[in-house]
PDB file of C-alpha atoms in Angstrom:
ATOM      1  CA  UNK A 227     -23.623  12.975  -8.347  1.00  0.00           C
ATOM      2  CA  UNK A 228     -26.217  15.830  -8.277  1.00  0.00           C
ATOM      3  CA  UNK A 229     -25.118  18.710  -5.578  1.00  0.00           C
ATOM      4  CA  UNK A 230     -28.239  18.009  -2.975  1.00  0.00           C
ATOM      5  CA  UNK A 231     -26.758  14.378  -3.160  1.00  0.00           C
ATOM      6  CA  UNK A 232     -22.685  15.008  -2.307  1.00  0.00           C
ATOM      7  CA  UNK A 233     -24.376  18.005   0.054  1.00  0.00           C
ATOM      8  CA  UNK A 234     -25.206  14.280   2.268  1.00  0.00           C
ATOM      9  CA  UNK A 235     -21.623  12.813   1.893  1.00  0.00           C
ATOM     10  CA  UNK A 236     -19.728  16.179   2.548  1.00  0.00           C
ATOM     11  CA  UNK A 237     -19.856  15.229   6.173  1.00  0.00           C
ATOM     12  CA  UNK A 238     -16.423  15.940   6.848  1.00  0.00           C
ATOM     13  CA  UNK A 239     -16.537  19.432   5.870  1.00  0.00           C
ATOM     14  CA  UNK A 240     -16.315  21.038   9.104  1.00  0.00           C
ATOM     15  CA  UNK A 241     -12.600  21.340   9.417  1.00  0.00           C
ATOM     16  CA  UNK A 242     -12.365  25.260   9.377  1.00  0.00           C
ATOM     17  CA  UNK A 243     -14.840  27.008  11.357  1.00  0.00           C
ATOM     18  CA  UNK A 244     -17.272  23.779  10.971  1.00  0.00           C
ATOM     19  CA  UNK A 245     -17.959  25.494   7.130  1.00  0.00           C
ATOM     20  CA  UNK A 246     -15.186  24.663   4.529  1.00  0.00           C
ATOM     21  CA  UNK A 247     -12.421  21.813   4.640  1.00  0.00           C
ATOM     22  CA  UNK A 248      -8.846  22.674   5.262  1.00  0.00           C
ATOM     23  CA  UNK A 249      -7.603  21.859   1.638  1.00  0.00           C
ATOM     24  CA  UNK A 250     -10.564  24.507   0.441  1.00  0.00           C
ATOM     25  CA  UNK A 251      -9.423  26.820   2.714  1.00  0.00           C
ATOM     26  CA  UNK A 252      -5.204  26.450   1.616  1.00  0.00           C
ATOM     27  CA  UNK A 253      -7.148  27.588  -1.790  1.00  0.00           C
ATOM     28  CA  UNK A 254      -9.003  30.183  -1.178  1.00  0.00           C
ATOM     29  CA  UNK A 255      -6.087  31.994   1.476  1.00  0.00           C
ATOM     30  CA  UNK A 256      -3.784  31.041  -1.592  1.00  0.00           C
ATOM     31  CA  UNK A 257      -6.372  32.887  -3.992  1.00  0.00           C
ATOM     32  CA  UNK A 258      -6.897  35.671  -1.845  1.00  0.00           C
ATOM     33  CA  UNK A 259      -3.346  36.517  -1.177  1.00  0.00           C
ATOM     34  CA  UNK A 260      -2.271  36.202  -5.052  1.00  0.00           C
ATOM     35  CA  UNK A 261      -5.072  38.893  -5.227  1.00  0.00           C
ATOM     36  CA  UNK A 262      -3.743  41.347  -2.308  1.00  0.00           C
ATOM     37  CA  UNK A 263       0.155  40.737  -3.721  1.00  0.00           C
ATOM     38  CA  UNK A 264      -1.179  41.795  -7.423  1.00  0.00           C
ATOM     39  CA  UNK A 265      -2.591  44.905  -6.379  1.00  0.00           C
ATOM     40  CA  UNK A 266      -0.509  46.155  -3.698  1.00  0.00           C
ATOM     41  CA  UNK A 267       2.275  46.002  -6.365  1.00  0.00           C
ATOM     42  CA  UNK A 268       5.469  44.805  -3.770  1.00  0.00           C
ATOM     43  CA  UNK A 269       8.688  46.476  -4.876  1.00  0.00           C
ATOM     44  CA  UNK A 270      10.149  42.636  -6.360  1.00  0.00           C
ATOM     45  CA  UNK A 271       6.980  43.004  -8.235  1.00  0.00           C
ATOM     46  CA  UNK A 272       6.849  46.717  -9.220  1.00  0.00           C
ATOM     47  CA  UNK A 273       7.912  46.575 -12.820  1.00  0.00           C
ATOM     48  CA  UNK A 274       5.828  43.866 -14.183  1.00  0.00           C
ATOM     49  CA  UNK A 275       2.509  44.641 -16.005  1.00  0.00           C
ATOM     50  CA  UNK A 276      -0.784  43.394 -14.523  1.00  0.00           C
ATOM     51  CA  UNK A 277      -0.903  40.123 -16.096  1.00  0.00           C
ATOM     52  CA  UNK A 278       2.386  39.073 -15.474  1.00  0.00           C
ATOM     53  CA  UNK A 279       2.448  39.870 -12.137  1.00  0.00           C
ATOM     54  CA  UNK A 280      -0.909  38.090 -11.596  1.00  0.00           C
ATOM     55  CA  UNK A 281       0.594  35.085 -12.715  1.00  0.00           C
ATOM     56  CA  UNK A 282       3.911  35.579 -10.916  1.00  0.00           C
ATOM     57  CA  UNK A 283       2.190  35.785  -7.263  1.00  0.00           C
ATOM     58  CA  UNK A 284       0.113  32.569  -8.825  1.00  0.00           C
ATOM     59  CA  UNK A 285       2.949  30.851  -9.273  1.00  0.00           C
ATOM     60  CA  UNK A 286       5.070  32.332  -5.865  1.00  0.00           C
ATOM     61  CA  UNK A 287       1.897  31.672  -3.482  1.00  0.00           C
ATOM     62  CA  UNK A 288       1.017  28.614  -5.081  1.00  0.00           C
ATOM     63  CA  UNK A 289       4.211  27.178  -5.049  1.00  0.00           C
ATOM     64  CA  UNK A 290       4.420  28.013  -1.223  1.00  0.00           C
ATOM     65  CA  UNK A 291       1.884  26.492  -0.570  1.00  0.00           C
ATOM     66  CA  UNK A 292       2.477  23.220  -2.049  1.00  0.00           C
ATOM     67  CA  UNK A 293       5.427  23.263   0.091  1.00  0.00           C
ATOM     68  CA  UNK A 294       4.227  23.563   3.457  1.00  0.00           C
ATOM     69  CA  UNK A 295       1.969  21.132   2.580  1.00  0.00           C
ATOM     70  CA  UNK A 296       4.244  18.682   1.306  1.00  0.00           C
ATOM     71  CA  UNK A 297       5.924  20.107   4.467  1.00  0.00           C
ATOM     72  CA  UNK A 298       3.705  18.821   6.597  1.00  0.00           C
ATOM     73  CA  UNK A 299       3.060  15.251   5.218  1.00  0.00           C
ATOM     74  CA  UNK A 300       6.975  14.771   5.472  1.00  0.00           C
ATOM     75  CA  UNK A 301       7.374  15.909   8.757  1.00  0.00           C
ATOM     76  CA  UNK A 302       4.359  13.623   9.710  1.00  0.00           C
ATOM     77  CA  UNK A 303       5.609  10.670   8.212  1.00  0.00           C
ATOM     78  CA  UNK A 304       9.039  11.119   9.735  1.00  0.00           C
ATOM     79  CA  UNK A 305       7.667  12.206  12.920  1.00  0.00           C
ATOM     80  CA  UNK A 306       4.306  10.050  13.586  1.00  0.00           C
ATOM     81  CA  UNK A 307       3.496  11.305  17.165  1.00  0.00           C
ATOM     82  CA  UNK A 308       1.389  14.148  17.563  1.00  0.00           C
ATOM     83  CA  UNK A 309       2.541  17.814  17.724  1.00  0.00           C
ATOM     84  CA  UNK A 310       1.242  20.291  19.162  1.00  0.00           C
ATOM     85  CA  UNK A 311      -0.672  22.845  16.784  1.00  0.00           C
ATOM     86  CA  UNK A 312       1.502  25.422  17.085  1.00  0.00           C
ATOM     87  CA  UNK A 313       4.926  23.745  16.762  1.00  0.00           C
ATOM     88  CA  UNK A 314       3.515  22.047  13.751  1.00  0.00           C
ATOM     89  CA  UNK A 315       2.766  24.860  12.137  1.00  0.00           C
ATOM     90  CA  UNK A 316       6.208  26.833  12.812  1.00  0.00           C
ATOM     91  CA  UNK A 317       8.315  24.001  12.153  1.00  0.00           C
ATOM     92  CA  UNK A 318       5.909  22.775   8.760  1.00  0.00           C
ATOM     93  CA  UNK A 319       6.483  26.587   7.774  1.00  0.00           C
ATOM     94  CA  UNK A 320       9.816  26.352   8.071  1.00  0.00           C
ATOM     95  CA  UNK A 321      10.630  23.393   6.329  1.00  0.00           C
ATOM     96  CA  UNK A 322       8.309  24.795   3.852  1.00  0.00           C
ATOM     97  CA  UNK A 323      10.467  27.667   3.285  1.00  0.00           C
ATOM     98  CA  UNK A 324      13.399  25.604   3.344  1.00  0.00           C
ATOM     99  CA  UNK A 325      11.388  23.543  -0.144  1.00  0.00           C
ATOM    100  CA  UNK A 326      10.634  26.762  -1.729  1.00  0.00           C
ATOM    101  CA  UNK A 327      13.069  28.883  -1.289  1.00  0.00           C
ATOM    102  CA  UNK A 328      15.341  27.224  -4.589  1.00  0.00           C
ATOM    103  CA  UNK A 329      11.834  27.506  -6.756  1.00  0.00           C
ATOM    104  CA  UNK A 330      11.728  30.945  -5.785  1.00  0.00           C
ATOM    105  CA  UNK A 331      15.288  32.203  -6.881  1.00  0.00           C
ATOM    106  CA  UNK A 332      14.429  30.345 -10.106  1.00  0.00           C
ATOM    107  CA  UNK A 333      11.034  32.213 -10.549  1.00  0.00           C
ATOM    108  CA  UNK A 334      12.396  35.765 -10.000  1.00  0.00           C
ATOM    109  CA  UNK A 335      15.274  34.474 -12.626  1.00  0.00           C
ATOM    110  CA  UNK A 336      12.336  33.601 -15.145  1.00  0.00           C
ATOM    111  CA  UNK A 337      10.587  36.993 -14.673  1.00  0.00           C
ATOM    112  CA  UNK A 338      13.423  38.548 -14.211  1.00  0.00           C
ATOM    113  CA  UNK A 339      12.696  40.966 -11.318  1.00  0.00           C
ATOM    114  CA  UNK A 340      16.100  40.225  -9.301  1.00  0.00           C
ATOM    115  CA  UNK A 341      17.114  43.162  -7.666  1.00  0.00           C
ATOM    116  CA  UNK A 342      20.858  44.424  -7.262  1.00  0.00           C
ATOM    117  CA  UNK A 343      21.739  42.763  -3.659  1.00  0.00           C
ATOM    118  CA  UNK A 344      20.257  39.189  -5.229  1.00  0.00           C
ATOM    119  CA  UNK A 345      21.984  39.581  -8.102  1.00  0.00           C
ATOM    120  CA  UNK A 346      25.317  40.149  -6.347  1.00  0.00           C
ATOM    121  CA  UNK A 347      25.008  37.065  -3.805  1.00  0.00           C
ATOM    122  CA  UNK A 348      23.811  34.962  -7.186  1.00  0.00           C
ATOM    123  CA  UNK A 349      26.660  35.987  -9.074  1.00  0.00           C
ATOM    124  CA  UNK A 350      29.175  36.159  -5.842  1.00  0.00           C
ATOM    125  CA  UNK A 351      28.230  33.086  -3.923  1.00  0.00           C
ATOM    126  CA  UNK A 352      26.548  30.674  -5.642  1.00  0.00           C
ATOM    127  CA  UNK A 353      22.818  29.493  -6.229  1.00  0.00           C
ATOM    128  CA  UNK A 354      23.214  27.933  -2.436  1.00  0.00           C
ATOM    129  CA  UNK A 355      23.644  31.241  -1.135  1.00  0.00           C
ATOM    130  CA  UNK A 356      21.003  33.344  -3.176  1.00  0.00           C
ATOM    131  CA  UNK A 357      18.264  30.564  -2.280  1.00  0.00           C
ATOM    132  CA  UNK A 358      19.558  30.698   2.130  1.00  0.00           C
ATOM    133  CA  UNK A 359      18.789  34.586   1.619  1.00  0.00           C
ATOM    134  CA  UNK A 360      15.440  34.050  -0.080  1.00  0.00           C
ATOM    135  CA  UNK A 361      14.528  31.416   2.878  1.00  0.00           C
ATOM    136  CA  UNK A 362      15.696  34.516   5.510  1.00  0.00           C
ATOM    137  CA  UNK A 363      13.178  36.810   3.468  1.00  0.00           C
ATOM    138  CA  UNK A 364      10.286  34.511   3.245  1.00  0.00           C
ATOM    139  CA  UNK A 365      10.065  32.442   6.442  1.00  0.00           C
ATOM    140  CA  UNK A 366       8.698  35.185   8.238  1.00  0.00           C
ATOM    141  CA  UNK A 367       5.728  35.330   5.743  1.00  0.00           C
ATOM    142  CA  UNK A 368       5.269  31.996   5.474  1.00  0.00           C
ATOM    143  CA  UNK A 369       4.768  31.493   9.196  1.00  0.00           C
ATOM    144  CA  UNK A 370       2.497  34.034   8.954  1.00  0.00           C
ATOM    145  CA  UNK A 371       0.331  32.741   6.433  1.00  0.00           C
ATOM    146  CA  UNK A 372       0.106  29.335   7.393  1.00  0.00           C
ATOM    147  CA  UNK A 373      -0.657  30.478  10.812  1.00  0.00           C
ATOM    148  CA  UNK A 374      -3.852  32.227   9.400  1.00  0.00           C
ATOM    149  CA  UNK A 375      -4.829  29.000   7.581  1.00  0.00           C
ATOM    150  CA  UNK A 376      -5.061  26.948  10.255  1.00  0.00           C
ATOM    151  CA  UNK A 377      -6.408  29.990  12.526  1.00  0.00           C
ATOM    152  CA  UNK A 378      -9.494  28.332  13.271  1.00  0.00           C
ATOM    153  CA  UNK A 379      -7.838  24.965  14.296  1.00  0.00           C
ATOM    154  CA  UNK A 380      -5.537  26.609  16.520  1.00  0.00           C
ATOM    155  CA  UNK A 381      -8.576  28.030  18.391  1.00  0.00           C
ATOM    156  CA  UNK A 382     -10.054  24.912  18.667  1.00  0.00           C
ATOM    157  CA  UNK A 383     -12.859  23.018  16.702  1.00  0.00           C
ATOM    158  CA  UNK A 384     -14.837  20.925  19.335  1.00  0.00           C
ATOM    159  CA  UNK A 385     -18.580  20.796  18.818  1.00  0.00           C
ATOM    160  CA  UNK A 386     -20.601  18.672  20.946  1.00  0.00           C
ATOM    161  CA  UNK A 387     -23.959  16.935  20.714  1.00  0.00           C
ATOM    162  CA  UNK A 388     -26.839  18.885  21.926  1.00  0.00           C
ATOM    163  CA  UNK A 389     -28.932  15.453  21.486  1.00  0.00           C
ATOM    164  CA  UNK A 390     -26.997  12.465  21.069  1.00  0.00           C
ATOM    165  CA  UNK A 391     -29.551   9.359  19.520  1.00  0.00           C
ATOM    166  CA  UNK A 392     -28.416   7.475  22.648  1.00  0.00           C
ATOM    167  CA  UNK A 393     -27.156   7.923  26.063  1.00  0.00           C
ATOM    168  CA  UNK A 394     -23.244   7.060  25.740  1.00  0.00           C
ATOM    169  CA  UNK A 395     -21.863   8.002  28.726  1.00  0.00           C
ATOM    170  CA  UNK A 396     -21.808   4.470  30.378  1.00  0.00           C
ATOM    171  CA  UNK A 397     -19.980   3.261  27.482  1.00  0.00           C
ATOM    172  CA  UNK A 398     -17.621   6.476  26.825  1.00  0.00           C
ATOM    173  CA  UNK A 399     -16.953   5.679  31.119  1.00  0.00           C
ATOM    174  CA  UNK A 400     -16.388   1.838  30.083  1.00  0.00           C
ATOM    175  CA  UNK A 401     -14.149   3.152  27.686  1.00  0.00           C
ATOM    176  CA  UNK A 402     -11.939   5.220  29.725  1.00  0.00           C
ATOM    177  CA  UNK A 403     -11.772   2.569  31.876  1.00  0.00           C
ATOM    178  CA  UNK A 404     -10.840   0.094  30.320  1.00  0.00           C
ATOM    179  CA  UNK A 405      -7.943   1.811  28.434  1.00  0.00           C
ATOM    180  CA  UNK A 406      -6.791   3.876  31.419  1.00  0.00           C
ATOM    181  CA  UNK A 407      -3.478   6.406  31.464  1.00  0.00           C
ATOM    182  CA  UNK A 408      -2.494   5.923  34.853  1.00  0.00           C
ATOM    183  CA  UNK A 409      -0.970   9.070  35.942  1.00  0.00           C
ATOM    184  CA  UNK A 410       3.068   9.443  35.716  1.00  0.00           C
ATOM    185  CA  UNK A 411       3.034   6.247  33.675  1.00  0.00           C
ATOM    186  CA  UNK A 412       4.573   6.320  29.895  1.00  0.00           C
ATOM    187  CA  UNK A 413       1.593   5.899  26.919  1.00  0.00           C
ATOM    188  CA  UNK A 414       0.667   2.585  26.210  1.00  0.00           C
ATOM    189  CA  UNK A 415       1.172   2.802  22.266  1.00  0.00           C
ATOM    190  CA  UNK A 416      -0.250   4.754  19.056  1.00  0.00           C
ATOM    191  CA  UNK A 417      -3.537   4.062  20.151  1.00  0.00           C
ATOM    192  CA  UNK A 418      -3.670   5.260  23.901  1.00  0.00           C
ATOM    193  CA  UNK A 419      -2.212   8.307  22.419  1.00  0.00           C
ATOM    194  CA  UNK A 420      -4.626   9.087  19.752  1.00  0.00           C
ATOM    195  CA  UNK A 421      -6.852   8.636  22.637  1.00  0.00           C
ATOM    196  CA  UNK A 422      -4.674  11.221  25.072  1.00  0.00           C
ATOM    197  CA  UNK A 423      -5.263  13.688  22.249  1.00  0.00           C
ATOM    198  CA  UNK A 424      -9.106  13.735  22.197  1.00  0.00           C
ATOM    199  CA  UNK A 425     -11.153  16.878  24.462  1.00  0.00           C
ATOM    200  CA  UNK A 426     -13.088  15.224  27.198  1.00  0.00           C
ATOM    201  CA  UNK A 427     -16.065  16.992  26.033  1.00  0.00           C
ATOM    202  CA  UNK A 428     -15.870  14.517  23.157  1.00  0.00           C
ATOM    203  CA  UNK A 429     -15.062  11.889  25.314  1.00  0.00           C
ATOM    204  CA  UNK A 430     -13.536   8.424  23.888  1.00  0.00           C
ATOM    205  CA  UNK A 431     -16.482   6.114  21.883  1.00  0.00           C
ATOM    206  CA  UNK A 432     -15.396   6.486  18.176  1.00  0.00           C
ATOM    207  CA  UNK A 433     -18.153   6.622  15.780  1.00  0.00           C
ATOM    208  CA  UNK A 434     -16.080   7.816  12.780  1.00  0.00           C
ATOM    209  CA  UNK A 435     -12.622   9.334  11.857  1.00  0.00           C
ATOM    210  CA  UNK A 436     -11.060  11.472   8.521  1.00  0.00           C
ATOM    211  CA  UNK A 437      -8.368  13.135   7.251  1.00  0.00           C
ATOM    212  CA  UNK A 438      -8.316  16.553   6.258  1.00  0.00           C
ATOM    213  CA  UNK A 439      -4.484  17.115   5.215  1.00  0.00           C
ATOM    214  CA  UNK A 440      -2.436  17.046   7.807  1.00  0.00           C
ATOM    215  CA  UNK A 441      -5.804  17.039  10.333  1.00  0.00           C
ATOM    216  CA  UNK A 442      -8.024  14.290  11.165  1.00  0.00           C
ATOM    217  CA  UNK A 443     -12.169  14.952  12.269  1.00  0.00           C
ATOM    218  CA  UNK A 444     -12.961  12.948  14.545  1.00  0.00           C
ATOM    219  CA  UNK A 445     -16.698  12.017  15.429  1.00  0.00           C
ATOM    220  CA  UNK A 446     -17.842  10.487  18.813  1.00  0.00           C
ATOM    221  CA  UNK A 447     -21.117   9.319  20.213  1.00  0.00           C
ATOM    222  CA  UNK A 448     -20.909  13.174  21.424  1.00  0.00           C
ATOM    223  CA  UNK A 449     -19.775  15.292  19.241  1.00  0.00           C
ATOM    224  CA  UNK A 450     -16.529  16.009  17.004  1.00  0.00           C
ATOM    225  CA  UNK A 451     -13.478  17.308  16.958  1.00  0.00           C
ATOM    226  CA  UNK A 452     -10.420  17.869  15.071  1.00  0.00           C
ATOM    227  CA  UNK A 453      -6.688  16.881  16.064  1.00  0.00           C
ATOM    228  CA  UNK A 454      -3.309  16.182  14.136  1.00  0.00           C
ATOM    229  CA  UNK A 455      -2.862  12.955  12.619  1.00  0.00           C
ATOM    230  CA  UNK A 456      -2.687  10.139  10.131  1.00  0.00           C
ATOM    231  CA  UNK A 457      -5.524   8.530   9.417  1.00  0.00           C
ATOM    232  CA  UNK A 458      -3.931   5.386   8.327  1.00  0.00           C
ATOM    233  CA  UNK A 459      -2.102   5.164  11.454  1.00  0.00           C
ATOM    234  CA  UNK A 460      -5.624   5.896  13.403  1.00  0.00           C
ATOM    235  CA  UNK A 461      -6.895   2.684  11.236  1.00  0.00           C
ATOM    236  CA  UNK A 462      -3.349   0.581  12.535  1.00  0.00           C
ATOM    237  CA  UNK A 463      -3.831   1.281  15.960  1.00  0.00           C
ATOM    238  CA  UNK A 464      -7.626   0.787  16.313  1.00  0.00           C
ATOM    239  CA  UNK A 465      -6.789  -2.690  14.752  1.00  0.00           C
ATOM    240  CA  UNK A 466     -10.411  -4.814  14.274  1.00  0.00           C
ATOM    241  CA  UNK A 467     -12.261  -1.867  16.466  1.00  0.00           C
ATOM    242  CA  UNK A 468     -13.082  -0.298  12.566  1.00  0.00           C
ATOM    243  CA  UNK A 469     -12.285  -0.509   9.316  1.00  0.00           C
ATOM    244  CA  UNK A 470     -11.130   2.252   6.597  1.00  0.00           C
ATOM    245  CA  UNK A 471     -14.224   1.893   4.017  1.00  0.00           C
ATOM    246  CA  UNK A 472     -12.303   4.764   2.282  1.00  0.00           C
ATOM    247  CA  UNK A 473      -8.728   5.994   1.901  1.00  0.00           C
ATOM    248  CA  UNK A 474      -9.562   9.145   3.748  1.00  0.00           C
ATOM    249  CA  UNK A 475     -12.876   7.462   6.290  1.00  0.00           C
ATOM    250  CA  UNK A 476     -12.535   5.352   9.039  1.00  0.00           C
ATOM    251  CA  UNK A 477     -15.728   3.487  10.918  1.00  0.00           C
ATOM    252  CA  UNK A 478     -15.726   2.136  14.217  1.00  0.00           C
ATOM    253  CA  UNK A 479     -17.634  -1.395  13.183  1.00  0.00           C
ATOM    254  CA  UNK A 480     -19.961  -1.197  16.325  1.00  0.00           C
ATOM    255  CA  UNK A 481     -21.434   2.203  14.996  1.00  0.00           C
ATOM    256  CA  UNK A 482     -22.466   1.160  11.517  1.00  0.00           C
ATOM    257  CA  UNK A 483     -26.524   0.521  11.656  1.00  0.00           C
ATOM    258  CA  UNK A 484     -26.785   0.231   7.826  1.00  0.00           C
ATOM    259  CA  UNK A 485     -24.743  -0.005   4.761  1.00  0.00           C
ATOM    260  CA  UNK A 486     -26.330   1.977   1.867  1.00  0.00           C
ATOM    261  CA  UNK A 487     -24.639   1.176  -2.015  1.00  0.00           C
ATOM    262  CA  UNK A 488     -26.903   2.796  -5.206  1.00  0.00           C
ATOM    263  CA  UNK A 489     -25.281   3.528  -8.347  1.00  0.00           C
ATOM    264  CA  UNK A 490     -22.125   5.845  -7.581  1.00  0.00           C
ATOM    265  CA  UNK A 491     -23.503   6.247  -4.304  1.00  0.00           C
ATOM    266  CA  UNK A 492     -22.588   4.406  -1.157  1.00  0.00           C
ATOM    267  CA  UNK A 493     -21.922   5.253   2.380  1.00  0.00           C
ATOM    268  CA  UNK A 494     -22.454   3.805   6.358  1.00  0.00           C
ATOM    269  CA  UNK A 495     -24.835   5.345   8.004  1.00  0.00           C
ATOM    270  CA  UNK A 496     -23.358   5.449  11.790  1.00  0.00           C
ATOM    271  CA  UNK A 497     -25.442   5.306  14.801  1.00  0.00           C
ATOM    272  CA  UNK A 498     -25.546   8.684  15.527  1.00  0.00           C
ATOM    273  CA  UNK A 499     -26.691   9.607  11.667  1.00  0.00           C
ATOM    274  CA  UNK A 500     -23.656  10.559  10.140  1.00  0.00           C
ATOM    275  CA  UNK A 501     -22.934   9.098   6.387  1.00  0.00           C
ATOM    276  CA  UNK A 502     -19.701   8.131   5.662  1.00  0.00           C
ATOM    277  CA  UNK A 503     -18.673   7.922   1.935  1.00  0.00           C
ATOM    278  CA  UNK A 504     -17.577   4.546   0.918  1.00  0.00           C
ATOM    279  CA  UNK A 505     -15.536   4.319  -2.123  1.00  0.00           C
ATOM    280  CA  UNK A 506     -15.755   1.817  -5.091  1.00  0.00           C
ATOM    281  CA  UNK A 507     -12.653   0.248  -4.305  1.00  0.00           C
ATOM    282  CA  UNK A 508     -13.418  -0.561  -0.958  1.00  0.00           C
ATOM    283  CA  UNK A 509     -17.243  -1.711  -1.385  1.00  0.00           C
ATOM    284  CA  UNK A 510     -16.299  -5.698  -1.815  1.00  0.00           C
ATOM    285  CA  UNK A 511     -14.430  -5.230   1.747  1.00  0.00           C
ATOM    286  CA  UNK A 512     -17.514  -3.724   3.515  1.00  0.00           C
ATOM    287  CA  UNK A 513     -19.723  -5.962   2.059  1.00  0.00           C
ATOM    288  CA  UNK A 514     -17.698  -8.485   3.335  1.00  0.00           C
ATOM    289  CA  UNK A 515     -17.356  -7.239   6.814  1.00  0.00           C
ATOM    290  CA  UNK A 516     -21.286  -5.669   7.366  1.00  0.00           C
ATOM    291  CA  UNK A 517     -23.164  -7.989   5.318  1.00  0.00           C
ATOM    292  CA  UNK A 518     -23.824 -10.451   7.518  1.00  0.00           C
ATOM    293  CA  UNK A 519     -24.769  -8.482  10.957  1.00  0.00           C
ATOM    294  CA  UNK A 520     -26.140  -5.003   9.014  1.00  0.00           C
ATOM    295  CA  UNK A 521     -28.460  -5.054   6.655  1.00  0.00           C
ATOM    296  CA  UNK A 522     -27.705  -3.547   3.580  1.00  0.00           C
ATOM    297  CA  UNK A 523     -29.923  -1.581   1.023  1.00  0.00           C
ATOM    298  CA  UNK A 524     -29.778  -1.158  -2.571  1.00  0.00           C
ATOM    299  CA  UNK A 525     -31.679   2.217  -2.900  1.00  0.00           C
ATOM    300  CA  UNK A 526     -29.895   5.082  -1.251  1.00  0.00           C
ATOM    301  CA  UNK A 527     -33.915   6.506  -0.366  1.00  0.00           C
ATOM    302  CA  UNK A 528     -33.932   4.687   2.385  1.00  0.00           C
ATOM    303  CA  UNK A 529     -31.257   6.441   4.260  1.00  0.00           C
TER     304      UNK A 529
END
């Protein structure tokens, strides 16, 4: 796919500061912190050469990393309802020290850049007790890195419509209406409280909806936003409102105007002008499901 071409399909890629994705930006804070630990030369650090300690902060960052992430799929898979941004990223942090911490012990073992008090609780108390004093030293850190990942997010990331290609707000009212919260009454399911979670600003007729790790973008007839979630979940609880035309998209059926498949190439073009990638695997599926009330094109120039 030539780079003008994915440019049209990277619509999602808004997460952080409506430039980069979340997963770019895990990589580049990742990157940029393996840089700042090479050169500052930390004292658990001090005696390797240049290279080695480049790839020993690769291998210490990167590995933390991967664990808050992993952190935060578990956590949302054994905790489906929504956090709050902050307490998901202290907790995910945590729990992301809690993964490393035993890699860690084994990595300063390998380079072999343990100093005297780790050595003693290794050799004292066990590999249980040197990897509980590694968490104490890193969780602080970690907090504090993941915290300026997801910086952006925890400002907020709502943009709305200046023009919208049609008037919504009768049908974003209809909406509200008929899927009301009645005040000092419990939620009514997964899907009133995906709904719960969404700005007014944005207000509540779904156009399109995708994960970004442990975020999901979600697009409206007015504008976009981002909030925690699954989007598989989103898909289970919107039942026959959409359809996932991708393992990471979800359409809301009313908002698809035209299905456009050519070559490698083939996406939904919403009602309000977003494209939405459609993958191979789920092409037979839309097909199935648009065919017959959108009208589908076969050259991707048309768009």
């Amino acid at each position: 796919m030539a780079l003008s071409e994915r440019g049209q399909f990277e619509f999602l890629a808004g997460t952080v500061l409506g430039i980069a994705p979340m997963r770019n930006t895990v990589l580049l804070v990742a990157f940029l912190a393996t840089v700042l630990f090479t050169s500052i030369e930390p004292e658990c650090s001090a005696g390797l050469s240049l290279l080695p300690r480049f790839l020993f902060w690769s291998l210490q960052i990167g590995t933390g990393m991967s664990a808050i992430m992993l952190a935060s799929v578990l956590l949302r898979m054994a905790y489906p309802r929504p956090l709050s941004f902050p307490v998901l990223i202290v907790v995910s942090a945590m729990f992301g020290a809690m993964l490393a911490c035993p890699l860690f012990v084994g990595l300063e073992g390998v380079f072999d850049i343990r100093d005297a008090d780790d050595m003693a609780v290794l050799q004292n108390h066990g590999f249980a007790a040197a990897s509980f004093s590694e968490f104490i030293a890193i969780v602080p850190s970690f907090i504090t890195v993941w915290a300026l990942a997801n910086f952006p997010i925890l400002m907020g990331n709502t943009q709305v419509n200046q023009q919208s290609p049609h008037d919504s707000s009768d049908e974003n009212l209809a909406v509200r209406k008929a899927s009301p919260h009645s005040e000092g009454e419990p939620e009514q399911g997964a899907r009133q409280s995906f709904l719960d979670s969404l700005p007014e600003l944005v207000g509540r007729d779904l156009v399109a909806v995708s994960s970004d790790l442990h975020y999901l973008n979600v697009h409206t007839s007015l504008g976009k936003t981002v909030v925690l979630g699954s989007v598989s979940r989103w898909a289970e609880a919107f039942g026959e409102e959409g359809m996932m035309v991708h393992r990471a998209n979800w359409v809301a059926k009313k908002h698809v105007t035209r299905v456009v498949i050519n070559g490698n190439n083939a996406y939904c073009l919403m009602s309000t002008g977003l494209k939405v990638p459609v993958s191979r695997s789920r092409r037979k599926d839309v097909k199935s499901v648009f065919g017959g009330g959108v009208k589908l094109h076969s050259d991707a120039t048309l768009a």
